[in-house]
Amino acid sequence: MIRMPLNKNARVAAFSALAAAVMVGAAYAAVPLYDLFCRVTGYGGTTQVAVGEAGAILDREVTVYFDANTNRNLPWSFEPVQRSITVRVGETALAYYTATNNSSQPVTGVATYNVAPYKAATYFSKLECFCFTEQTLQPGESIEMPVLFFVDPLIDEERRMDDVASITLSYTFFESEDGGSASSDAAP
Amino acid sequence: MSADAATHDDHTPSMWDWRRWVLSTNHKDIGTMYLVFAIFAGIIGGGLSGLIRWELMEPGLQVFTGEDTGWGALFGNAHNYNVVTTMHALIMIFFMVMPAMIGGFGNWFVPLMIGAPDMAFPRMNNISFWLLPASFALALMSMFVPGAGADLGFGGGWVLYPPLSTSGHNGPAMDLLILSLHIAGVSSILGAINFITTIFNMRAPGMTIHKMPLFVWSVLVTVFLLLLSLPVLAGALTMLLTDRNFGTAFFAPEGGGDPVMYQHLFWFFGHPEVYILILPGFGIVSHIVSTFSRKPIFGYLGMAYAMVAIGFIGFIVWAHHMYTVGMPVDLKAYFVAATMVIAVPTGIKIFSWIATMWGGSIEFRTPMMWAIGFIFLFTVGGVTGVVLANAGVDQALHDTYYVVAHFHYVLSLGAVFAIFAGWYYWFEKIFGVKYNSFLARAQFFFFFIGANVIFFPQHFLGLNGMPRRYVDYPDAFEFWNAVSSWGYVIMLVGMVLFFAVLIDAMIRRRKADANPWGEGATTLEWTLSSPPPFHQFSELPKIK
Ligand code: HEM
Ligand SMILES: [Cu+2]
């Protein structure tokens, strides 16, 4: 009958299989890339981490509102101490949140955060934040947790940011399971 | 192996020899098995959608009441309603449309149309097929094992978003579903590799890439989309699996993950997937329109490269499914623009079909009616797609019945009509017997009217804010829901007629012609007998 060009076929098949394997790899590569992308672009309201103060302090004022959410699996109450602070752009400000462990066991929590409007995220810099680390609370313990932040003066040079008069900083506290998944406590 | 085949050239093994099917390496037999499998899965998937329409016929709970009816709570509670919608979608996508178009028609006609004796890797072809029943069995099993708490099955929607698919469903149902989709994915990827190799290497002399029939082009683009998008789904599913069972936190914010990233990964697969479901249909419809207009297809190259363009652009528009997750405005603007661009090659196809018919001597044979039905319905779905592409509009319409109407116009009307068009175009070629075209046309009319009655009112429901994936709705939505459910009954009559056509053809066994369609049918499969010999083209055809 006909002669099957086997090696030629094997070559195309191998290239195709390689392409599929690369795409699986790309899916996993998306994990660190996505994280990096969020940090660099402020995508989804991911705020910046600053090492030093802003330098310049402008006359423009921005009101920063504080928002707190608690995952329903975490037996804590978690609230901002102040609803809002009005700061001058570039000025370093300190805000507090309180958290109380209402359960009878020590619980470790970790907070995720973002700001709204998202576009302001690249200009919202935190010097210090309780969200950088995990927090462990003993049964019944209450703590005050600081956030040290400033609004980057560069915000004033961007026309798109002219309408930003207020920024909402939002946290959600989850129970930390040391990288554990949320489903591991719910065995079938 | 080939020497053996040569001696047995025209010796067709018996229908009743199980080895012919289980151990099959013959592309036509495997194609037939895919078609039978798709019909079987379609019955189950269609039955599930019947439960949905029955439940939504009136406000309140009809079917998924959770009350003991004497046989126990027969269909379960509201959770099971969500299981049913989830499984309806997954079954129709992975076990009906894909097997029918790619596995069924693709296996049957890609080798025939390019003048090849078989697929490049016939044994791999066998594996591709037999993975599917295994995968389907796992998917069906998942409906009957604990999903969320004591409730059976996974009810988080076919998109399997976390946290519903991780912490939201702690039972094994979701794990079975992940495994099922993994296996279906492997099956499709092996199939894709097989098609790519076949189309690249096994074309008859003279069959250059720019002479390939459009159906072959459509399958080629489709399998490239499969090859590049399915592995991303596989990756995302594996992350779900490890998040669920092995303590990773890809999508769990408490561990530093992000559930929205799942949506990006899913739709990076999901948008190409919706085109995977329709592209082979484009190919089928092109042949039918050209055959029954007795003209070559208008703008052949434009048609081929429109599909290539759709394939490329299909990879860069995924976030139009996620406008409401909270994207920056600029990113939305990009995805709006990119999405709108897809409408251009899609429009090229529609206008070329119309231009092919223009001035042709059109015959309204059965497949042509289905093909024209396809063009009309697909266009309606394309238009609502462009409406949804606008991020601002979509803010209101996302996850409403408007979206349901959109994708059913392109899928359960578009893709399904293309499948039936192909079915009636190639029926005689595949089975070697004629069908009763009166019954087949009656089926078309019931389908066309039924499908429109089901889905057109869903635009109104969506525009009025009725959300998808709820077992109940406010009284205000009753009228159009009732209409929609009656549409299902009309379509069901069409389905009965479909089986009537089959049974009639089976009983009467009128011998088919090699080419029932006359001079308009120009592709190579019509040069062979109906059904074609068990092994064809041992002498390769020469294409001028
Ligand atoms: C003109 C081309 C098209 C455009 C501009 C378009 C646009 C869109 C948009 C923006 C959505 C998201 C709506 C939402 O969830 O809020 C959507 C959903 C969808 N589209 Fe299309 N579409 C087009 C063609 C198609 C085709 C050809 C198919 C398949 C054959 C398809 C299948 C789907 C499906 C299945 C969904 C819903 C997925 C889900 O949420 O479950 N679309 N489309
Ligand atoms: Cu899409």
Coordinates of N, CA, C and O and ligand atoms in Angstrom, one line a residue, chain B residues 271 274 320-321, ligand 2:
Chain B
H271 N -12.6 30.9 26.1 CA -13.0 31.6 24.9 C -12.6 30.8 23.6 O -13.4 30.6 22.7
V274 N -15.1 28.1 23.0 CA -16.4 28.3 22.3 C -16.2 28.4 20.8 O -17.1 28.0 20.0
H320 N -13.4 39.3 28.3 CA -14.7 39.8 28.1 C -15.8 38.9 28.9 O -16.9 39.3 29.0
H321 N -15.3 37.8 29.4 CA -16.2 37.0 30.3 C -16.1 37.5 31.8 O -16.8 36.9 32.6
Ligands
CU2 CU -15.7 34.7 24.8

